[in-house]
Amino acid sequence: MSDTVAADQLRLFIERIERLEEEKKGMADDIRDVYSEAKSQGYDSKTMRAIVRLRKMEKHARDEAEALLDTYKAALGLN
């Protein structure tokens, strides 16, 4: 009996994961549509993605990343 309970539980976990994967795919499609719409309005999607990444970061991490980027750019003469 415990084998069937474990198998049922496993099946339920797998089905939940599959549903969540489908939702994730739908959301990814929606996000892609928003970038596409913004691009059609003249916005640069690559820059927008960079801004979204930066906004996810905490301020101290963002400041540290920007300082490091500035250091690398200076070292390569890109300033």
PDB file of N, CA and C in Angstrom:
ATOM      1  N   MET A   1       0.823  -1.205   0.000  1.00  0.00           N
ATOM      2  CA  MET A   1       0.000   0.000   0.000  1.00  0.00           C
ATOM      3  C   MET A   1       0.856   1.253   0.000  1.00  0.00           C
ATOM      4  N   SER A   2       1.959   1.276   0.749  1.00  0.00           N
ATOM      5  CA  SER A   2       2.797   2.476   0.793  1.00  0.00           C
ATOM      6  C   SER A   2       3.453   2.759  -0.552  1.00  0.00           C
ATOM      7  N   ASP A   3       3.682   1.715  -1.352  1.00  0.00           N
ATOM      8  CA  ASP A   3       4.235   1.928  -2.696  1.00  0.00           C
ATOM      9  C   ASP A   3       3.265   2.708  -3.569  1.00  0.00           C
ATOM     10  N   THR A   4       1.976   2.386  -3.470  1.00  0.00           N
ATOM     11  CA  THR A   4       0.993   3.105  -4.287  1.00  0.00           C
ATOM     12  C   THR A   4       0.806   4.528  -3.778  1.00  0.00           C
ATOM     13  N   VAL A   5       0.894   4.724  -2.453  1.00  0.00           N
ATOM     14  CA  VAL A   5       0.788   6.075  -1.893  1.00  0.00           C
ATOM     15  C   VAL A   5       1.971   6.916  -2.362  1.00  0.00           C
ATOM     16  N   ALA A   6       3.168   6.335  -2.314  1.00  0.00           N
ATOM     17  CA  ALA A   6       4.364   7.055  -2.761  1.00  0.00           C
ATOM     18  C   ALA A   6       4.274   7.356  -4.256  1.00  0.00           C
ATOM     19  N   ALA A   7       3.791   6.413  -5.041  1.00  0.00           N
ATOM     20  CA  ALA A   7       3.660   6.622  -6.482  1.00  0.00           C
ATOM     21  C   ALA A   7       2.628   7.712  -6.765  1.00  0.00           C
ATOM     22  N   ASP A   8       1.506   7.701  -6.026  1.00  0.00           N
ATOM     23  CA  ASP A   8       0.486   8.734  -6.196  1.00  0.00           C
ATOM     24  C   ASP A   8       1.036  10.113  -5.827  1.00  0.00           C
ATOM     25  N   GLN A   9       1.785  10.153  -4.733  1.00  0.00           N
ATOM     26  CA  GLN A   9       2.361  11.426  -4.298  1.00  0.00           C
ATOM     27  C   GLN A   9       3.355  11.944  -5.334  1.00  0.00           C
ATOM     28  N   LEU A  10       4.183  11.049  -5.847  1.00  0.00           N
ATOM     29  CA  LEU A  10       5.153  11.426  -6.877  1.00  0.00           C
ATOM     30  C   LEU A  10       4.435  11.949  -8.118  1.00  0.00           C
ATOM     31  N   ARG A  11       3.376  11.255  -8.547  1.00  0.00           N
ATOM     32  CA  ARG A  11       2.610  11.681  -9.711  1.00  0.00           C
ATOM     33  C   ARG A  11       2.030  13.072  -9.496  1.00  0.00           C
ATOM     34  N   LEU A  12       1.523  13.348  -8.295  1.00  0.00           N
ATOM     35  CA  LEU A  12       0.972  14.667  -7.990  1.00  0.00           C
ATOM     36  C   LEU A  12       2.042  15.753  -8.059  1.00  0.00           C
ATOM     37  N   PHE A  13       3.227  15.445  -7.533  1.00  0.00           N
ATOM     38  CA  PHE A  13       4.332  16.411  -7.610  1.00  0.00           C
ATOM     39  C   PHE A  13       4.690  16.702  -9.071  1.00  0.00           C
ATOM     40  N   ILE A  14       4.796  15.650  -9.866  1.00  0.00           N
ATOM     41  CA  ILE A  14       5.155  15.807 -11.275  1.00  0.00           C
ATOM     42  C   ILE A  14       4.098  16.621 -12.002  1.00  0.00           C
ATOM     43  N   GLU A  15       2.821  16.347 -11.745  1.00  0.00           N
ATOM     44  CA  GLU A  15       1.750  17.095 -12.402  1.00  0.00           C
ATOM     45  C   GLU A  15       1.757  18.564 -12.000  1.00  0.00           C
ATOM     46  N   ARG A  16       2.050  18.851 -10.725  1.00  0.00           N
ATOM     47  CA  ARG A  16       2.154  20.247 -10.286  1.00  0.00           C
ATOM     48  C   ARG A  16       3.290  20.952 -11.002  1.00  0.00           C
ATOM     49  N   ILE A  17       4.432  20.281 -11.093  1.00  0.00           N
ATOM     50  CA  ILE A  17       5.588  20.866 -11.784  1.00  0.00           C
ATOM     51  C   ILE A  17       5.247  21.128 -13.244  1.00  0.00           C
ATOM     52  N   GLU A  18       4.570  20.187 -13.886  1.00  0.00           N
ATOM     53  CA  GLU A  18       4.199  20.368 -15.290  1.00  0.00           C
ATOM     54  C   GLU A  18       3.267  21.564 -15.472  1.00  0.00           C
ATOM     55  N   ARG A  19       2.300  21.729 -14.571  1.00  0.00           N
ATOM     56  CA  ARG A  19       1.398  22.882 -14.658  1.00  0.00           C
ATOM     57  C   ARG A  19       2.164  24.179 -14.472  1.00  0.00           C
ATOM     58  N   LEU A  20       3.081  24.202 -13.496  1.00  0.00           N
ATOM     59  CA  LEU A  20       3.875  25.407 -13.256  1.00  0.00           C
ATOM     60  C   LEU A  20       4.783  25.726 -14.442  1.00  0.00           C
ATOM     61  N   GLU A  21       5.347  24.689 -15.068  1.00  0.00           N
ATOM     62  CA  GLU A  21       6.183  24.898 -16.259  1.00  0.00           C
ATOM     63  C   GLU A  21       5.364  25.525 -17.383  1.00  0.00           C
ATOM     64  N   GLU A  22       4.123  25.082 -17.555  1.00  0.00           N
ATOM     65  CA  GLU A  22       3.246  25.656 -18.571  1.00  0.00           C
ATOM     66  C   GLU A  22       2.952  27.127 -18.262  1.00  0.00           C
ATOM     67  N   GLU A  23       2.679  27.424 -16.987  1.00  0.00           N
ATOM     68  CA  GLU A  23       2.435  28.812 -16.590  1.00  0.00           C
ATOM     69  C   GLU A  23       3.666  29.668 -16.841  1.00  0.00           C
ATOM     70  N   LYS A  24       4.842  29.115 -16.514  1.00  0.00           N
ATOM     71  CA  LYS A  24       6.101  29.840 -16.726  1.00  0.00           C
ATOM     72  C   LYS A  24       6.305  30.137 -18.205  1.00  0.00           C
ATOM     73  N   LYS A  25       5.997  29.165 -19.067  1.00  0.00           N
ATOM     74  CA  LYS A  25       6.124  29.369 -20.510  1.00  0.00           C
ATOM     75  C   LYS A  25       5.173  30.474 -20.966  1.00  0.00           C
ATOM     76  N   GLY A  26       3.957  30.459 -20.444  1.00  0.00           N
ATOM     77  CA  GLY A  26       2.985  31.494 -20.793  1.00  0.00           C
ATOM     78  C   GLY A  26       3.460  32.872 -20.368  1.00  0.00           C
ATOM     79  N   MET A  27       4.030  32.954 -19.185  1.00  0.00           N
ATOM     80  CA  MET A  27       4.541  34.237 -18.700  1.00  0.00           C
ATOM     81  C   MET A  27       5.728  34.698 -19.545  1.00  0.00           C
ATOM     82  N   ALA A  28       6.599  33.772 -19.912  1.00  0.00           N
ATOM     83  CA  ALA A  28       7.750  34.128 -20.747  1.00  0.00           C
ATOM     84  C   ALA A  28       7.267  34.661 -22.096  1.00  0.00           C
ATOM     85  N   ASP A  29       6.216  34.042 -22.635  1.00  0.00           N
ATOM     86  CA  ASP A  29       5.645  34.526 -23.898  1.00  0.00           C
ATOM     87  C   ASP A  29       5.079  35.932 -23.729  1.00  0.00           C
ATOM     88  N   ASP A  30       4.409  36.177 -22.593  1.00  0.00           N
ATOM     89  CA  ASP A  30       3.847  37.506 -22.323  1.00  0.00           C
ATOM     90  C   ASP A  30       4.950  38.555 -22.214  1.00  0.00           C
ATOM     91  N   ILE A  31       6.029  38.205 -21.534  1.00  0.00           N
ATOM     92  CA  ILE A  31       7.160  39.133 -21.371  1.00  0.00           C
ATOM     93  C   ILE A  31       7.775  39.443 -22.740  1.00  0.00           C
ATOM     94  N   ARG A  32       7.931  38.416 -23.554  1.00  0.00           N
ATOM     95  CA  ARG A  32       8.478  38.603 -24.900  1.00  0.00           C
ATOM     96  C   ARG A  32       7.577  39.547 -25.707  1.00  0.00           C
ATOM     97  N   ASP A  33       6.262  39.391 -25.546  1.00  0.00           N
ATOM     98  CA  ASP A  33       5.319  40.271 -26.248  1.00  0.00           C
ATOM     99  C   ASP A  33       5.475  41.726 -25.809  1.00  0.00           C
ATOM    100  N   VAL A  34       5.709  41.946 -24.514  1.00  0.00           N
ATOM    101  CA  VAL A  34       5.879  43.317 -24.014  1.00  0.00           C
ATOM    102  C   VAL A  34       7.149  43.931 -24.594  1.00  0.00           C
ATOM    103  N   TYR A  35       8.237  43.166 -24.617  1.00  0.00           N
ATOM    104  CA  TYR A  35       9.477  43.675 -25.221  1.00  0.00           C
ATOM    105  C   TYR A  35       9.266  43.985 -26.702  1.00  0.00           C
ATOM    106  N   SER A  36       8.527  43.139 -27.370  1.00  0.00           N
ATOM    107  CA  SER A  36       8.248  43.341 -28.785  1.00  0.00           C
ATOM    108  C   SER A  36       7.425  44.611 -29.000  1.00  0.00           C
ATOM    109  N   GLU A  37       6.444  44.810 -28.157  1.00  0.00           N
ATOM    110  CA  GLU A  37       5.614  46.016 -28.243  1.00  0.00           C
ATOM    111  C   GLU A  37       6.454  47.265 -27.996  1.00  0.00           C
ATOM    112  N   ALA A  38       7.320  47.199 -26.974  1.00  0.00           N
ATOM    113  CA  ALA A  38       8.187  48.341 -26.671  1.00  0.00           C
ATOM    114  C   ALA A  38       9.123  48.625 -27.845  1.00  0.00           C
ATOM    115  N   LYS A  39       9.650  47.563 -28.451  1.00  0.00           N
ATOM    116  CA  LYS A  39      10.555  47.735 -29.592  1.00  0.00           C
ATOM    117  C   LYS A  39       9.825  48.408 -30.751  1.00  0.00           C
ATOM    118  N   SER A  40       8.565  48.042 -30.948  1.00  0.00           N
ATOM    119  CA  SER A  40       7.800  48.654 -32.034  1.00  0.00           C
ATOM    120  C   SER A  40       7.520  50.132 -31.769  1.00  0.00           C
ATOM    121  N   GLN A  41       7.648  50.546 -30.511  1.00  0.00           N
ATOM    122  CA  GLN A  41       7.468  51.950 -30.142  1.00  0.00           C
ATOM    123  C   GLN A  41       8.797  52.706 -30.146  1.00  0.00           C
ATOM    124  N   GLY A  42       9.889  52.007 -30.531  1.00  0.00           N
ATOM    125  CA  GLY A  42      11.182  52.662 -30.656  1.00  0.00           C
ATOM    126  C   GLY A  42      12.140  52.447 -29.495  1.00  0.00           C
ATOM    127  N   TYR A  43      11.760  51.631 -28.520  1.00  0.00           N
ATOM    128  CA  TYR A  43      12.643  51.372 -27.381  1.00  0.00           C
ATOM    129  C   TYR A  43      13.587  50.218 -27.708  1.00  0.00           C
ATOM    130  N   ASP A  44      14.767  50.249 -27.101  1.00  0.00           N
ATOM    131  CA  ASP A  44      15.763  49.210 -27.314  1.00  0.00           C
ATOM    132  C   ASP A  44      15.563  48.110 -26.273  1.00  0.00           C
ATOM    133  N   SER A  45      15.185  46.920 -26.720  1.00  0.00           N
ATOM    134  CA  SER A  45      14.862  45.842 -25.791  1.00  0.00           C
ATOM    135  C   SER A  45      16.085  45.349 -25.014  1.00  0.00           C
ATOM    136  N   LYS A  46      17.259  45.386 -25.634  1.00  0.00           N
ATOM    137  CA  LYS A  46      18.474  44.950 -24.943  1.00  0.00           C
ATOM    138  C   LYS A  46      18.756  45.867 -23.749  1.00  0.00           C
ATOM    139  N   THR A  47      18.596  47.156 -23.949  1.00  0.00           N
ATOM    140  CA  THR A  47      18.805  48.117 -22.865  1.00  0.00           C
ATOM    141  C   THR A  47      17.727  47.959 -21.802  1.00  0.00           C
ATOM    142  N   MET A  48      16.497  47.717 -22.233  1.00  0.00           N
ATOM    143  CA  MET A  48      15.414  47.510 -21.273  1.00  0.00           C
ATOM    144  C   MET A  48      15.676  46.275 -20.412  1.00  0.00           C
ATOM    145  N   ARG A  49      16.186  45.203 -21.017  1.00  0.00           N
ATOM    146  CA  ARG A  49      16.512  43.984 -20.247  1.00  0.00           C
ATOM    147  C   ARG A  49      17.606  44.284 -19.219  1.00  0.00           C
ATOM    148  N   ALA A  50      18.581  45.097 -19.614  1.00  0.00           N
ATOM    149  CA  ALA A  50      19.655  45.475 -18.686  1.00  0.00           C
ATOM    150  C   ALA A  50      19.089  46.264 -17.508  1.00  0.00           C
ATOM    151  N   ILE A  51      18.160  47.165 -17.785  1.00  0.00           N
ATOM    152  CA  ILE A  51      17.536  47.962 -16.723  1.00  0.00           C
ATOM    153  C   ILE A  51      16.742  47.062 -15.784  1.00  0.00           C
ATOM    154  N   VAL A  52      15.999  46.112 -16.342  1.00  0.00           N
ATOM    155  CA  VAL A  52      15.226  45.176 -15.504  1.00  0.00           C
ATOM    156  C   VAL A  52      16.174  44.402 -14.594  1.00  0.00           C
ATOM    157  N   ARG A  53      17.308  43.933 -15.150  1.00  0.00           N
ATOM    158  CA  ARG A  53      18.303  43.215 -14.335  1.00  0.00           C
ATOM    159  C   ARG A  53      18.824  44.106 -13.210  1.00  0.00           C
ATOM    160  N   LEU A  54      19.146  45.376 -13.539  1.00  0.00           N
ATOM    161  CA  LEU A  54      19.669  46.305 -12.535  1.00  0.00           C
ATOM    162  C   LEU A  54      18.640  46.576 -11.441  1.00  0.00           C
ATOM    163  N   ARG A  55      17.376  46.709 -11.822  1.00  0.00           N
ATOM    164  CA  ARG A  55      16.330  47.007 -10.840  1.00  0.00           C
ATOM    165  C   ARG A  55      16.085  45.837  -9.890  1.00  0.00           C
ATOM    166  N   LYS A  56      16.427  44.619 -10.321  1.00  0.00           N
ATOM    167  CA  LYS A  56      16.279  43.447  -9.454  1.00  0.00           C
ATOM    168  C   LYS A  56      17.350  43.426  -8.362  1.00  0.00           C
ATOM    169  N   MET A  57      18.470  44.098  -8.625  1.00  0.00           N
ATOM    170  CA  MET A  57      19.600  44.078  -7.699  1.00  0.00           C
ATOM    171  C   MET A  57      19.377  45.056  -6.551  1.00  0.00           C
ATOM    172  N   GLU A  58      19.953  44.723  -5.407  1.00  0.00           N
ATOM    173  CA  GLU A  58      19.927  45.672  -4.299  1.00  0.00           C
ATOM    174  C   GLU A  58      20.909  46.794  -4.614  1.00  0.00           C
ATOM    175  N   LYS A  59      20.680  47.954  -4.027  1.00  0.00           N
ATOM    176  CA  LYS A  59      21.468  49.136  -4.356  1.00  0.00           C
ATOM    177  C   LYS A  59      22.967  48.900  -4.177  1.00  0.00           C
ATOM    178  N   HIS A  60      23.363  48.302  -3.072  1.00  0.00           N
ATOM    179  CA  HIS A  60      24.805  48.102  -2.847  1.00  0.00           C
ATOM    180  C   HIS A  60      25.404  47.165  -3.895  1.00  0.00           C
ATOM    181  N   ALA A  61      24.672  46.156  -4.303  1.00  0.00           N
ATOM    182  CA  ALA A  61      25.170  45.235  -5.333  1.00  0.00           C
ATOM    183  C   ALA A  61      25.240  45.941  -6.690  1.00  0.00           C
ATOM    184  N   ARG A  62      24.254  46.777  -6.963  1.00  0.00           N
ATOM    185  CA  ARG A  62      24.245  47.531  -8.224  1.00  0.00           C
ATOM    186  C   ARG A  62      25.412  48.517  -8.254  1.00  0.00           C
ATOM    187  N   ASP A  63      25.625  49.226  -7.132  1.00  0.00           N
ATOM    188  CA  ASP A  63      26.742  50.178  -7.058  1.00  0.00           C
ATOM    189  C   ASP A  63      28.076  49.466  -7.248  1.00  0.00           C
ATOM    190  N   GLU A  64      28.209  48.286  -6.629  1.00  0.00           N
ATOM    191  CA  GLU A  64      29.448  47.519  -6.744  1.00  0.00           C
ATOM    192  C   GLU A  64      29.669  47.064  -8.190  1.00  0.00           C
ATOM    193  N   ALA A  65      28.620  46.587  -8.848  1.00  0.00           N
ATOM    194  CA  ALA A  65      28.734  46.132 -10.239  1.00  0.00           C
ATOM    195  C   ALA A  65      29.091  47.299 -11.156  1.00  0.00           C
ATOM    196  N   GLU A  66      28.473  48.461 -10.936  1.00  0.00           N
ATOM    197  CA  GLU A  66      28.765  49.633 -11.766  1.00  0.00           C
ATOM    198  C   GLU A  66      30.189  50.126 -11.549  1.00  0.00           C
ATOM    199  N   ALA A  67      30.670  50.084 -10.301  1.00  0.00           N
ATOM    200  CA  ALA A  67      32.047  50.497 -10.014  1.00  0.00           C
ATOM    201  C   ALA A  67      33.038  49.549 -10.686  1.00  0.00           C
ATOM    202  N   LEU A  68      32.744  48.273 -10.647  1.00  0.00           N
ATOM    203  CA  LEU A  68      33.615  47.291 -11.279  1.00  0.00           C
ATOM    204  C   LEU A  68      33.617  47.475 -12.794  1.00  0.00           C
ATOM    205  N   LEU A  69      32.458  47.730 -13.366  1.00  0.00           N
ATOM    206  CA  LEU A  69      32.370  47.987 -14.808  1.00  0.00           C
ATOM    207  C   LEU A  69      33.179  49.227 -15.176  1.00  0.00           C
ATOM    208  N   ASP A  70      33.063  50.287 -14.369  1.00  0.00           N
ATOM    209  CA  ASP A  70      33.838  51.506 -14.622  1.00  0.00           C
ATOM    210  C   ASP A  70      35.338  51.228 -14.553  1.00  0.00           C
ATOM    211  N   THR A  71      35.754  50.409 -13.586  1.00  0.00           N
ATOM    212  CA  THR A  71      37.169  50.054 -13.435  1.00  0.00           C
ATOM    213  C   THR A  71      37.666  49.308 -14.674  1.00  0.00           C
ATOM    214  N   TYR A  72      36.880  48.343 -15.124  1.00  0.00           N
ATOM    215  CA  TYR A  72      37.260  47.564 -16.311  1.00  0.00           C
ATOM    216  C   TYR A  72      37.299  48.459 -17.550  1.00  0.00           C
ATOM    217  N   LYS A  73      36.310  49.330 -17.695  1.00  0.00           N
ATOM    218  CA  LYS A  73      36.292  50.220 -18.844  1.00  0.00           C
ATOM    219  C   LYS A  73      37.502  51.140 -18.840  1.00  0.00           C
ATOM    220  N   ALA A  74      37.858  51.666 -17.668  1.00  0.00           N
ATOM    221  CA  ALA A  74      39.037  52.535 -17.569  1.00  0.00           C
ATOM    222  C   ALA A  74      40.301  51.771 -17.927  1.00  0.00           C
ATOM    223  N   ALA A  75      40.402  50.538 -17.452  1.00  0.00           N
ATOM    224  CA  ALA A  75      41.587  49.728 -17.735  1.00  0.00           C
ATOM    225  C   ALA A  75      41.741  49.452 -19.233  1.00  0.00           C
ATOM    226  N   LEU A  76      40.621  49.421 -19.935  1.00  0.00           N
ATOM    227  CA  LEU A  76      40.649  49.143 -21.376  1.00  0.00           C
ATOM    228  C   LEU A  76      40.563  50.407 -22.221  1.00  0.00           C
ATOM    229  N   GLY A  77      40.578  51.578 -21.565  1.00  0.00           N
ATOM    230  CA  GLY A  77      40.538  52.836 -22.281  1.00  0.00           C
ATOM    231  C   GLY A  77      39.188  53.141 -22.921  1.00  0.00           C
ATOM    232  N   LEU A  78      38.123  52.675 -22.310  1.00  0.00           N
ATOM    233  CA  LEU A  78      36.798  52.872 -22.889  1.00  0.00           C
ATOM    234  C   LEU A  78      36.047  54.045 -22.270  1.00  0.00           C
ATOM    235  N   ASN A  79      36.692  54.816 -21.409  1.00  0.00           N
ATOM    236  CA  ASN A  79      36.013  55.970 -20.773  1.00  0.00           C
ATOM    237  C   ASN A  79      36.034  57.179 -21.636  1.00  0.00           C
TER     238      ASN A  79
END
